[in-house]
């Protein structure tokens, strides 16, 4: 199975700042995916990150708020911009491996 | 549209009791896939099972078993002889064929196993 590493694992941020989350996969993958899990809630797909092209965002998520980079086949970043307390969530990077969506440990952000 | 309903928000049991988690889904697709994931307090999502819509055979894996009933659109999960380590949030999820990455998750059921 794929091993997915995320950094930071958790952070406390101030309102109005931005934070970039990194995701590293131990094998080359065409697509990487970013999910959000708000406190006590289920998971929602934010966007799909393809290497060499712009990310594809789901309804309700925009590039200005969640810019994504995908510089190579093993790495992606998600930036949460101009954060507000409503952005406090766990952000999870994921890849499909053997037809199964596999997740990293997540990055738990708290915005004060 | 796809929808997954996990009506049980929280379940608390004493160790060694069995616990069944309900999952009801809605989809218009004829080919679809159902999943269960476990999220322990550490936060990482752990894949438990993937089942396609054409395979209604029930499955058992150790203390875990799954009951898929297409007639009632349900995919229930039972933990037999629960242990404290089973304490976690369990998510049921659904996706259509060709969209392995785009899962519709249920709200999750928090299972607490008391010693």
Short mmCIF file of C-alpha atoms in Angstrom, two decimals:
data_model
loop_
_atom_site.label_atom_id
_atom_site.label_comp_id
_atom_site.label_asym_id
_atom_site.label_seq_id
_atom_site.Cartn_x
_atom_site.Cartn_y
_atom_site.Cartn_z
CA UNK A 1 0.00 0.00 0.00
CA UNK A 2 1.04 3.62 -0.42
CA UNK A 3 2.60 5.49 2.47
CA UNK A 4 1.44 9.08 2.72
CA UNK A 5 3.21 11.62 4.91
CA UNK A 6 1.76 14.98 5.80
CA UNK A 7 3.30 18.00 7.42
CA UNK A 8 2.47 19.64 9.73
CA UNK A 9 0.51 17.11 11.73
CA UNK A 10 -1.12 19.92 13.63
CA UNK A 11 -0.86 23.65 13.97
CA UNK A 12 -2.51 26.57 15.68
CA UNK A 13 -2.89 29.57 13.43
CA UNK A 14 -3.98 33.14 13.75
CA UNK A 15 -6.95 34.53 11.89
CA UNK A 16 -5.99 36.10 8.58
CA UNK A 17 -2.82 34.10 8.06
CA UNK A 18 -2.18 31.33 5.55
CA UNK A 19 -0.72 27.89 6.07
CA UNK A 20 0.67 25.41 3.58
CA UNK A 21 0.27 21.69 4.15
CA UNK A 22 2.65 19.30 2.47
CA UNK A 23 1.89 15.79 1.30
CA UNK A 24 4.50 13.26 0.24
CA UNK A 25 3.71 9.84 -1.22
CA UNK A 26 6.23 7.02 -1.40
CA UNK A 27 5.30 6.10 -4.96
CA UNK A 28 4.44 7.98 -8.12
CA UNK A 29 0.76 8.67 -8.57
CA UNK A 30 -1.12 10.52 -11.27
CA UNK A 31 -3.74 12.06 -9.04
CA UNK A 32 -3.66 13.22 -5.45
CA UNK A 33 -6.70 14.36 -3.53
CA UNK A 34 -7.34 16.75 -0.70
CA UNK A 35 -10.19 16.21 1.76
CA UNK A 36 -11.42 18.28 4.66
CA UNK A 37 -12.96 17.03 7.87
CA UNK A 38 -14.53 19.75 9.95
CA UNK A 39 -14.87 19.13 13.70
CA UNK A 40 -17.30 16.30 14.38
CA UNK A 41 -18.16 16.09 10.71
CA UNK A 42 -17.60 13.74 7.85
CA UNK A 43 -15.09 14.10 5.05
CA UNK A 44 -15.54 16.30 2.00
CA UNK A 45 -13.43 16.33 -1.14
CA UNK A 46 -11.81 19.72 -1.71
CA UNK A 47 -9.96 19.15 -4.96
CA UNK A 48 -8.05 16.80 -7.21
CA UNK A 49 -4.41 17.61 -7.91
CA UNK A 50 -2.95 16.39 -11.19
CA UNK A 51 0.70 16.77 -11.99
CA UNK A 52 1.27 19.36 -14.69
CA UNK A 53 -2.16 20.92 -14.65
CA UNK A 54 -4.34 23.05 -12.45
CA UNK A 55 -6.23 21.41 -9.67
CA UNK A 56 -9.90 20.61 -10.11
CA UNK A 57 -12.05 21.97 -7.30
CA UNK A 58 -15.32 20.61 -5.99
CA UNK A 59 -18.38 22.75 -5.56
CA UNK A 60 -17.96 25.14 -2.66
CA UNK A 61 -14.16 25.28 -2.85
CA UNK A 62 -12.17 27.85 -4.81
CA UNK A 63 -8.57 28.22 -5.85
CA UNK A 64 -8.12 31.58 -4.16
CA UNK A 65 -8.95 30.07 -0.80
CA UNK A 66 -7.26 26.69 -1.28
CA UNK A 67 -4.43 26.99 -3.80
CA UNK A 68 -2.83 23.65 -4.60
CA UNK A 69 0.50 22.81 -6.11
CA UNK A 70 1.56 19.53 -7.71
CA UNK A 71 5.17 19.90 -8.82
CA UNK A 72 5.85 16.20 -9.34
CA UNK A 73 4.28 12.76 -9.13
CA UNK A 74 4.97 12.23 -5.43
CA UNK A 75 4.30 15.60 -3.84
CA UNK A 76 1.52 18.13 -3.40
CA UNK A 77 0.74 21.11 -1.22
CA UNK A 78 -2.52 22.64 -0.09
CA UNK A 79 -2.58 26.19 1.21
CA UNK A 80 -5.39 27.42 3.38
CA UNK A 81 -5.46 31.16 2.76
CA UNK A 82 -6.67 34.03 4.90
CA UNK A 83 -7.82 31.66 7.57
CA UNK A 84 -10.82 32.13 9.80
CA UNK A 85 -12.02 29.98 12.71
CA UNK A 86 -14.36 28.21 10.27
CA UNK A 87 -11.28 26.75 8.59
CA UNK A 88 -10.41 24.79 11.71
CA UNK A 89 -10.43 21.25 10.38
CA UNK A 90 -8.40 18.21 9.64
CA UNK A 91 -7.04 18.36 6.11
CA UNK A 92 -6.23 15.00 4.59
CA UNK A 93 -4.18 14.10 1.57
CA UNK A 94 -5.13 10.91 -0.24
CA UNK A 95 -4.31 8.73 -3.22
CA UNK A 96 -6.01 5.79 -4.86
CA UNK A 97 -4.05 2.60 -4.47
CA UNK A 98 -5.48 -0.73 -5.66
CA UNK A 99 -8.91 0.87 -6.11
CA UNK A 100 -8.95 2.06 -2.53
CA UNK A 101 -8.69 5.66 -1.40
CA UNK A 102 -5.82 5.74 1.07
CA UNK A 103 -5.35 8.67 3.44
CA UNK A 104 -2.49 10.35 5.16
CA UNK A 105 -2.65 10.95 8.90
CA UNK A 106 -4.06 14.41 8.31
CA UNK A 107 -3.12 17.92 9.35
CA UNK A 108 -5.19 19.25 12.21
CA UNK A 109 -5.51 23.04 11.98
CA UNK A 110 -6.94 25.22 14.70
CA UNK A 111 -7.58 28.85 13.80
CA UNK A 112 -7.90 31.33 16.64
CA UNK B 1 -27.00 12.03 -6.25
CA UNK B 2 -25.38 9.74 -3.76
CA UNK B 3 -26.06 9.72 -0.07
CA UNK B 4 -24.90 7.66 2.87
CA UNK B 5 -26.78 7.64 6.15
CA UNK B 6 -25.35 6.42 9.41
CA UNK B 7 -28.21 6.97 11.78
CA UNK B 8 -26.30 6.00 14.90
CA UNK B 9 -24.24 8.92 16.13
CA UNK B 10 -22.68 7.18 19.12
CA UNK B 11 -22.63 3.65 20.47
CA UNK B 12 -21.20 2.66 23.82
CA UNK B 13 -20.63 -0.96 24.75
CA UNK B 14 -18.78 -2.95 27.35
CA UNK B 15 -15.83 -5.01 26.23
CA UNK B 16 -16.72 -8.36 24.67
CA UNK B 17 -20.15 -7.19 23.59
CA UNK B 18 -21.03 -7.27 19.91
CA UNK B 19 -21.79 -4.00 18.17
CA UNK B 20 -23.49 -3.45 14.83
CA UNK B 21 -23.13 -0.24 12.86
CA UNK B 22 -25.85 0.60 10.39
CA UNK B 23 -25.25 2.09 6.97
CA UNK B 24 -27.96 2.92 4.46
CA UNK B 25 -27.12 4.36 1.08
CA UNK B 26 -28.83 5.96 -1.88
CA UNK B 27 -27.58 5.92 -5.44
CA UNK B 28 -28.94 5.81 -8.96
CA UNK B 29 -25.92 3.97 -10.28
CA UNK B 30 -26.12 0.26 -11.02
CA UNK B 31 -22.40 -0.19 -10.41
CA UNK B 32 -21.09 1.30 -7.24
CA UNK B 33 -18.71 0.56 -4.40
CA UNK B 34 -19.20 0.64 -0.67
CA UNK B 35 -16.51 1.13 1.94
CA UNK B 36 -15.96 1.16 5.63
CA UNK B 37 -13.18 3.17 7.25
CA UNK B 38 -12.06 3.38 10.85
CA UNK B 39 -10.75 6.59 12.38
CA UNK B 40 -9.13 5.95 15.78
CA UNK B 41 -8.38 8.85 18.15
CA UNK B 42 -5.04 9.33 16.41
CA UNK B 43 -7.01 10.66 13.45
CA UNK B 44 -5.72 8.52 10.62
CA UNK B 45 -8.35 6.91 8.42
CA UNK B 46 -7.90 3.18 8.14
CA UNK B 47 -9.47 1.29 5.26
CA UNK B 48 -11.47 -1.76 6.34
CA UNK B 49 -13.39 -3.07 3.35
CA UNK B 50 -14.44 -2.35 -0.23
CA UNK B 51 -17.44 -4.08 -1.74
CA UNK B 52 -18.87 -3.74 -5.22
CA UNK B 53 -22.57 -3.64 -5.91
CA UNK B 54 -22.61 -7.00 -7.65
CA UNK B 55 -21.09 -8.90 -4.78
CA UNK B 56 -23.72 -9.43 -2.12
CA UNK B 57 -21.86 -12.13 -0.34
CA UNK B 58 -21.30 -11.31 3.30
CA UNK B 59 -17.73 -11.10 4.47
CA UNK B 60 -15.96 -11.94 7.67
CA UNK B 61 -12.49 -10.84 8.64
CA UNK B 62 -11.52 -11.87 12.13
CA UNK B 63 -13.89 -10.15 14.53
CA UNK B 64 -15.30 -7.95 11.76
CA UNK B 65 -18.17 -8.91 9.51
CA UNK B 66 -20.20 -7.08 6.94
CA UNK B 67 -23.78 -7.66 5.80
CA UNK B 68 -24.58 -6.24 2.37
CA UNK B 69 -28.27 -6.25 1.43
CA UNK B 70 -28.98 -4.61 -1.87
CA UNK B 71 -32.73 -4.99 -1.41
CA UNK B 72 -32.64 -2.62 1.55
CA UNK B 73 -29.63 -0.57 0.36
CA UNK B 74 -27.75 -1.39 3.51
CA UNK B 75 -24.18 -2.31 4.27
CA UNK B 76 -23.97 -2.99 7.98
CA UNK B 77 -20.83 -3.67 9.95
CA UNK B 78 -20.57 -5.85 13.04
CA UNK B 79 -17.71 -6.06 15.50
CA UNK B 80 -17.86 -9.27 17.47
CA UNK B 81 -16.47 -9.48 21.00
CA UNK B 82 -15.49 -5.83 20.99
CA UNK B 83 -12.23 -4.64 22.49
CA UNK B 84 -11.10 -1.27 23.82
CA UNK B 85 -8.92 -0.86 20.72
CA UNK B 86 -12.07 -0.86 18.62
CA UNK B 87 -12.98 2.54 20.05
CA UNK B 88 -13.05 4.84 17.04
CA UNK B 89 -15.25 6.68 14.59
CA UNK B 90 -16.41 4.41 11.80
CA UNK B 91 -17.37 5.82 8.42
CA UNK B 92 -19.38 4.17 5.70
CA UNK B 93 -18.78 5.54 2.20
CA UNK B 94 -20.04 5.13 -1.34
CA UNK B 95 -18.68 5.87 -4.78
CA UNK B 96 -19.68 5.21 -8.35
CA UNK B 97 -17.65 3.23 -10.83
CA UNK B 98 -14.70 5.12 -12.20
CA UNK B 99 -14.60 7.56 -9.28
CA UNK B 100 -12.50 5.70 -6.77
CA UNK B 101 -11.36 8.98 -5.30
CA UNK B 102 -14.68 10.73 -4.84
CA UNK B 103 -16.29 9.10 -1.88
CA UNK B 104 -19.55 10.18 -0.34
CA UNK B 105 -19.08 9.60 3.36
CA UNK B 106 -21.68 9.08 6.02
CA UNK B 107 -21.58 11.21 9.14
CA UNK B 108 -19.78 8.51 11.07
CA UNK B 109 -20.60 6.49 14.16
CA UNK B 110 -18.50 6.91 17.28
CA UNK B 111 -17.96 3.60 19.03
CA UNK B 112 -16.74 3.59 22.60
CA UNK B 113 -15.78 0.27 24.12
CA UNK B 114 -15.48 0.36 27.89
CA UNK B 115 -13.27 -2.04 29.78
#
